Structure formats: C-alpha cells, structure tokens
mmCIF file of C-alpha atoms in Angstrom:
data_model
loop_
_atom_site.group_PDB
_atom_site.id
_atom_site.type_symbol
_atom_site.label_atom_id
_atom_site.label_comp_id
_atom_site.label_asym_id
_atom_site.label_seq_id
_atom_site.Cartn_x
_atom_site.Cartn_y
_atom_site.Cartn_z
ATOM 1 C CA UNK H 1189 92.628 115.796 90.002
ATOM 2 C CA UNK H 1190 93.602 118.692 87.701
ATOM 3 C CA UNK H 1191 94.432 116.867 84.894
ATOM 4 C CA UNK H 1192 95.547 119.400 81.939
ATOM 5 C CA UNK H 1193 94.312 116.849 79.414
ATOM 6 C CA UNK H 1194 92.616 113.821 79.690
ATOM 7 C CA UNK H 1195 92.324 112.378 76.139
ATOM 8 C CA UNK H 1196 91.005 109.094 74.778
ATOM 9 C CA UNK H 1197 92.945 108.000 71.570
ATOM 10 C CA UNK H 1198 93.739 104.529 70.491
ATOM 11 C CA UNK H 1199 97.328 104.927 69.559
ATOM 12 C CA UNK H 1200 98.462 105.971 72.982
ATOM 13 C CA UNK H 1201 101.084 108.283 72.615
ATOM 14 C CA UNK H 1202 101.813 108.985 69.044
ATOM 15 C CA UNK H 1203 102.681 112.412 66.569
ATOM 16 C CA UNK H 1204 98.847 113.933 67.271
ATOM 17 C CA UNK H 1205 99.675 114.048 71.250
ATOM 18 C CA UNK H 1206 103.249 114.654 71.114
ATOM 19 C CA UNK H 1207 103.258 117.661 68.322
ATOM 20 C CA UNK H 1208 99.671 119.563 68.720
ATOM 21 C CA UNK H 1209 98.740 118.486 72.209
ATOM 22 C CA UNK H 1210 102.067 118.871 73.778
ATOM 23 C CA UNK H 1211 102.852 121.634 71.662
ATOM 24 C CA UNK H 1212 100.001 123.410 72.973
ATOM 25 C CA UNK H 1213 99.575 122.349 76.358
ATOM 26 C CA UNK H 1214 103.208 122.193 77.464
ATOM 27 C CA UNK H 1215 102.472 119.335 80.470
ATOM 28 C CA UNK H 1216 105.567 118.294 82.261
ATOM 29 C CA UNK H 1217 104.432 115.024 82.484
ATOM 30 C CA UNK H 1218 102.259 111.890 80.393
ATOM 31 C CA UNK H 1219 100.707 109.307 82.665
ATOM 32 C CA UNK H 1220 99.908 106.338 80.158
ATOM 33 C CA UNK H 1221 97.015 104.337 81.829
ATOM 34 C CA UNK H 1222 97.088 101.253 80.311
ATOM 35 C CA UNK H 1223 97.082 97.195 81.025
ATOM 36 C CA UNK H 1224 98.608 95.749 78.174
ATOM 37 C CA UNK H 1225 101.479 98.301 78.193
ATOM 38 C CA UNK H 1226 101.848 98.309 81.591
ATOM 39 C CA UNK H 1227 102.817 93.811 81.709
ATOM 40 C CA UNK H 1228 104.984 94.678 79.129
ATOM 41 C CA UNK H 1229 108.564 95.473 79.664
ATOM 42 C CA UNK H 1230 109.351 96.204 76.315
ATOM 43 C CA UNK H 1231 105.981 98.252 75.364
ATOM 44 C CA UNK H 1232 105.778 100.336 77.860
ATOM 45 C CA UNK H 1233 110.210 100.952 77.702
ATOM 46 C CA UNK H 1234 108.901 102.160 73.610
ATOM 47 C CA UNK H 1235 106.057 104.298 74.626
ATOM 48 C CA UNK H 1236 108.291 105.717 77.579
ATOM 49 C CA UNK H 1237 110.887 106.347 74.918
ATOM 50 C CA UNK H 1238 108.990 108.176 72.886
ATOM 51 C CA UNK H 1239 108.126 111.432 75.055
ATOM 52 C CA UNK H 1240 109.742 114.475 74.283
ATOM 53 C CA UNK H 1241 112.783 115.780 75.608
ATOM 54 C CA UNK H 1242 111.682 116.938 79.265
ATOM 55 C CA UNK H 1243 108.427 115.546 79.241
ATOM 56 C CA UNK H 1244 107.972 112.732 82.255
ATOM 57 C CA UNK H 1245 106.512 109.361 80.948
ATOM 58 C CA UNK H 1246 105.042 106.907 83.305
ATOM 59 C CA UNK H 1247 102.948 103.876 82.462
ATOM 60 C CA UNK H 1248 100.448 102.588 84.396
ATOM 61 C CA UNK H 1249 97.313 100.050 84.789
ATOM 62 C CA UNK H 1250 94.007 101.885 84.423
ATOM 63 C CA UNK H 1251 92.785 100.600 87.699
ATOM 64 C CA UNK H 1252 96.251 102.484 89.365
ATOM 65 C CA UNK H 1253 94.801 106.221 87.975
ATOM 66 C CA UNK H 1254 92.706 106.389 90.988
ATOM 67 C CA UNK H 1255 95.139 105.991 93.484
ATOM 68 C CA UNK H 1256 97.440 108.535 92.206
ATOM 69 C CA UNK H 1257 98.585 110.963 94.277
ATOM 70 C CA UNK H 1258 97.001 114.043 93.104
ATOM 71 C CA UNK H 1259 100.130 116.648 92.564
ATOM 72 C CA UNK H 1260 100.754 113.886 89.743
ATOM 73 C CA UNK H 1261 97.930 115.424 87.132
ATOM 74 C CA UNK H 1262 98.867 118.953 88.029
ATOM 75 C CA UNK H 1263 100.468 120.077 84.836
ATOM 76 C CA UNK H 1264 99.978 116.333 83.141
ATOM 77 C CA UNK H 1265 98.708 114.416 80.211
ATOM 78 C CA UNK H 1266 96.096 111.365 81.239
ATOM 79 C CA UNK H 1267 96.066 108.808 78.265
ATOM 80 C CA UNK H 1268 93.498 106.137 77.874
ATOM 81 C CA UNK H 1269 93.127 103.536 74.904
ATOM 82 C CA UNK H 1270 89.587 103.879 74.853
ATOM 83 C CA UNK H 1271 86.077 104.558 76.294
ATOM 84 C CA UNK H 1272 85.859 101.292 78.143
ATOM 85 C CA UNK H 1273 89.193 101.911 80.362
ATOM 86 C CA UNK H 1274 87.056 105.619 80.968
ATOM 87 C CA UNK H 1275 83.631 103.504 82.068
ATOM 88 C CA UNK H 1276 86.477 101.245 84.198
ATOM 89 C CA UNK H 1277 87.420 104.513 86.146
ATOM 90 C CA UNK H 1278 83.945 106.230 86.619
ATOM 91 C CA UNK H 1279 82.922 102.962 88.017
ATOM 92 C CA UNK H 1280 86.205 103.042 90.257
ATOM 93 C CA UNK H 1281 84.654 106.363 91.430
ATOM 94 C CA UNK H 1282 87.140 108.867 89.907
ATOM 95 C CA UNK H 1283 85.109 110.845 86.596
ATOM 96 C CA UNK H 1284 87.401 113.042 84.962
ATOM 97 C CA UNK H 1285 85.659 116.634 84.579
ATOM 98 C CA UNK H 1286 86.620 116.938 81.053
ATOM 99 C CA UNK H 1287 87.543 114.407 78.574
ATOM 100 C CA UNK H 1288 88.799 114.638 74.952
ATOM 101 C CA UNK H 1289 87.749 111.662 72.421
ATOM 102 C CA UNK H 1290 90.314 111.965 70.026
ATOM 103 C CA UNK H 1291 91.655 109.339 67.838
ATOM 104 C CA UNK H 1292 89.447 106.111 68.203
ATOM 105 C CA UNK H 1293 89.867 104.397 64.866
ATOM 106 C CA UNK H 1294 88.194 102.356 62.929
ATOM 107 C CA UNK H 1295 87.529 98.194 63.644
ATOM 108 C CA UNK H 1296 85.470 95.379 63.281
ATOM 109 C CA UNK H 1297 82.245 96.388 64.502
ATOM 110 C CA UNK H 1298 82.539 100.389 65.021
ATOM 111 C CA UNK H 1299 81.058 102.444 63.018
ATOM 112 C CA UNK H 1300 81.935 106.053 61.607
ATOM 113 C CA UNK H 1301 80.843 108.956 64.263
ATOM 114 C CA UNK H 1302 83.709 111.449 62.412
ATOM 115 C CA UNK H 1303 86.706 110.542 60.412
ATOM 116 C CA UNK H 1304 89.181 109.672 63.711
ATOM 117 C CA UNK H 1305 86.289 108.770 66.115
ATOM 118 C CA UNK H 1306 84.788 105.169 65.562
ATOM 119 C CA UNK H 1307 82.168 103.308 68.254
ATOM 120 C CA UNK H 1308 79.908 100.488 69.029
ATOM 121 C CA UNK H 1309 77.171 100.300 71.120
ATOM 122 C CA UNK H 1310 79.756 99.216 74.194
ATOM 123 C CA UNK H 1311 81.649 102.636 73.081
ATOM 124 C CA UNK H 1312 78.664 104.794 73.189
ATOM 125 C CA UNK H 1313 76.911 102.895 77.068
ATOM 126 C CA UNK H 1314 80.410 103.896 78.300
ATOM 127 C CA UNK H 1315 80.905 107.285 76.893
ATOM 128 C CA UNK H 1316 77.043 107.870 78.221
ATOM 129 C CA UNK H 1317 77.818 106.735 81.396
ATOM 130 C CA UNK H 1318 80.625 108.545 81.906
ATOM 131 C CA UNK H 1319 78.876 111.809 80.747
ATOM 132 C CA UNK H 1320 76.244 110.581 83.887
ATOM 133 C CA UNK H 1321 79.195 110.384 85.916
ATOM 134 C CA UNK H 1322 80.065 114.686 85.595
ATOM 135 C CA UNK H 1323 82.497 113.921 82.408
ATOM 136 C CA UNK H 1324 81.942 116.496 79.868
ATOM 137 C CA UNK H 1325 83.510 115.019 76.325
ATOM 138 C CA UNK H 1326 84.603 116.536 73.902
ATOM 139 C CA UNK H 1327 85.809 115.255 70.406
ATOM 140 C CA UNK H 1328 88.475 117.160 68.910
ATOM 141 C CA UNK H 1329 91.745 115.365 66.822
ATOM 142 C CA UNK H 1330 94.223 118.007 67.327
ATOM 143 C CA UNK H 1331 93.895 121.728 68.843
ATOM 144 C CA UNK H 1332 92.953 124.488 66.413
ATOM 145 C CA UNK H 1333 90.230 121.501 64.767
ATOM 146 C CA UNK H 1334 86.706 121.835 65.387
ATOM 147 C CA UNK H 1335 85.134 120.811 68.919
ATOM 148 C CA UNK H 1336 81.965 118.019 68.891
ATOM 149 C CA UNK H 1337 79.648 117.643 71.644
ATOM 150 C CA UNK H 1338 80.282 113.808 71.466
ATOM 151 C CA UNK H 1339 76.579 112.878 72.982
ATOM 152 C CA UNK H 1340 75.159 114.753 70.072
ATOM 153 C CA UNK H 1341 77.305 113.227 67.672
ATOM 154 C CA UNK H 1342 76.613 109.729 69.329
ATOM 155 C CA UNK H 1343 72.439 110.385 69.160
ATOM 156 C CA UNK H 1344 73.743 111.587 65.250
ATOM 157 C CA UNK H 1345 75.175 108.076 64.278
ATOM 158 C CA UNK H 1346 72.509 106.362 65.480
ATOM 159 C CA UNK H 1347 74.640 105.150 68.642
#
C-alpha cells in the first residue's frame, strides 16, 4: 500500500499529526488502527471528531489494516499506538516500507531513546523485527525536526 505516512505515536491523533503532519502532507484521509478505540463507541466518535475539516477519519482494529483495500492508503495517514500493533502487522504479513516513530512517551518500564520516543526491550524486538521485515523507521516528532535512524538510536540506549 502507498501509505503517505505511516507513523507510530501514542496519542493517536492529536495537535503534532493534525498541525505539522497534516499540514505538510495534506492526506485526504486518517485510518486510525486501533483495538481499544475501535470497541468503543464513544472513543473512536472523539478521535473521528477531531480530524480536520475535509480530512476522512476511519477507525479500525489493527488486525483489519491488512485487509484494506489498497486505494484506501493512497493519499492517507496510517496511525498506530505503538511498536507492538507494528510487530502485530509484519507478522500478519503486511510491513509498511517506511515508518515514522514519533511520539512514544514515557511509562513504567521504558526508558529515554530521545525526548518523545520511550522503549523497552518488547519496544525495541518489535521495532527490530519489523526493520527485518523491509520497514525502514525513522524517528522524527514533527516535519522540519531532525530525522534518527531509530536502530542506531536503539543500539545507542542500550536497547
């Protein structure tokens, strides 16, 4: 699929992806792949009302990403809370070619890798074997910031 961005950040869809990433990307559409928001009527009605005017929210399961059809990434935003609902979909056998870690904060047990990107060990196996998979990551916040080879900064931390 030919996903314009496929980003990992912990608070879904929040100012970071709806100013700079939208702002810079222009998608025409936000495909939220996530459990908990998808059993929830209420969440996923917030999250959906929170897009931009003319920007398509949808909210999915993580597990539903791979049977998208794929005109849906063509011009379109994949979210994911994390690097384990990544490791879910290599193992589902669909590796995005490029994904951005951007805001995975901290929490019990992570540990600093750069000021918005936190991660344990279960983090850094799935972010590895994702990378094994043909996914190139990148960390990067918000566009204009500096780009991080997130292997290197894993092997950096100590991860």
């Amino acid at each position: 699929m030919g996903w314009a961005l496929v980003r990992l950040d912990d608070r879904l869809l929040h100012g970071q992806v709806a100013v700079g990433w939208l702002g810079k990307l222009a998608p025409k559409r936000i495909v939220v792949a996530d459990d908990r928001l998808a059993a929830s009527t209420w969440e996923r009605e917030m999250v959906e009302s929170a897009a931009p005017e003319g920007v398509e929210v949808r909210v999915i399961a993580v597990d539903a990403v791979a049977t998208l059809p794929p005109q849906t990434a063509v011009g379109s935003f994949l979210l994911l809370r994390g690097p384990l609902e990544l490791q879910r979909l290599v193992r589902a056998g669909y590796a995005p070619p490029e994904v951005n870690v951007g805001g995975l904060h901290t929490a019990a047990g992570k540990q600093r890798v750069l000021d918005y990107f936190y991660a344990d060990a279960a983090d850094a196996a799935a972010l590895r074997e994702a990378a094994a998979a043909g996914c190139r990551l990148f960390a990067q916040d918000v566009p204009g910031n500096p780009v991080g080879d997130v292997l290197a900064l894993l092997e950096r931390s100590g991860l």
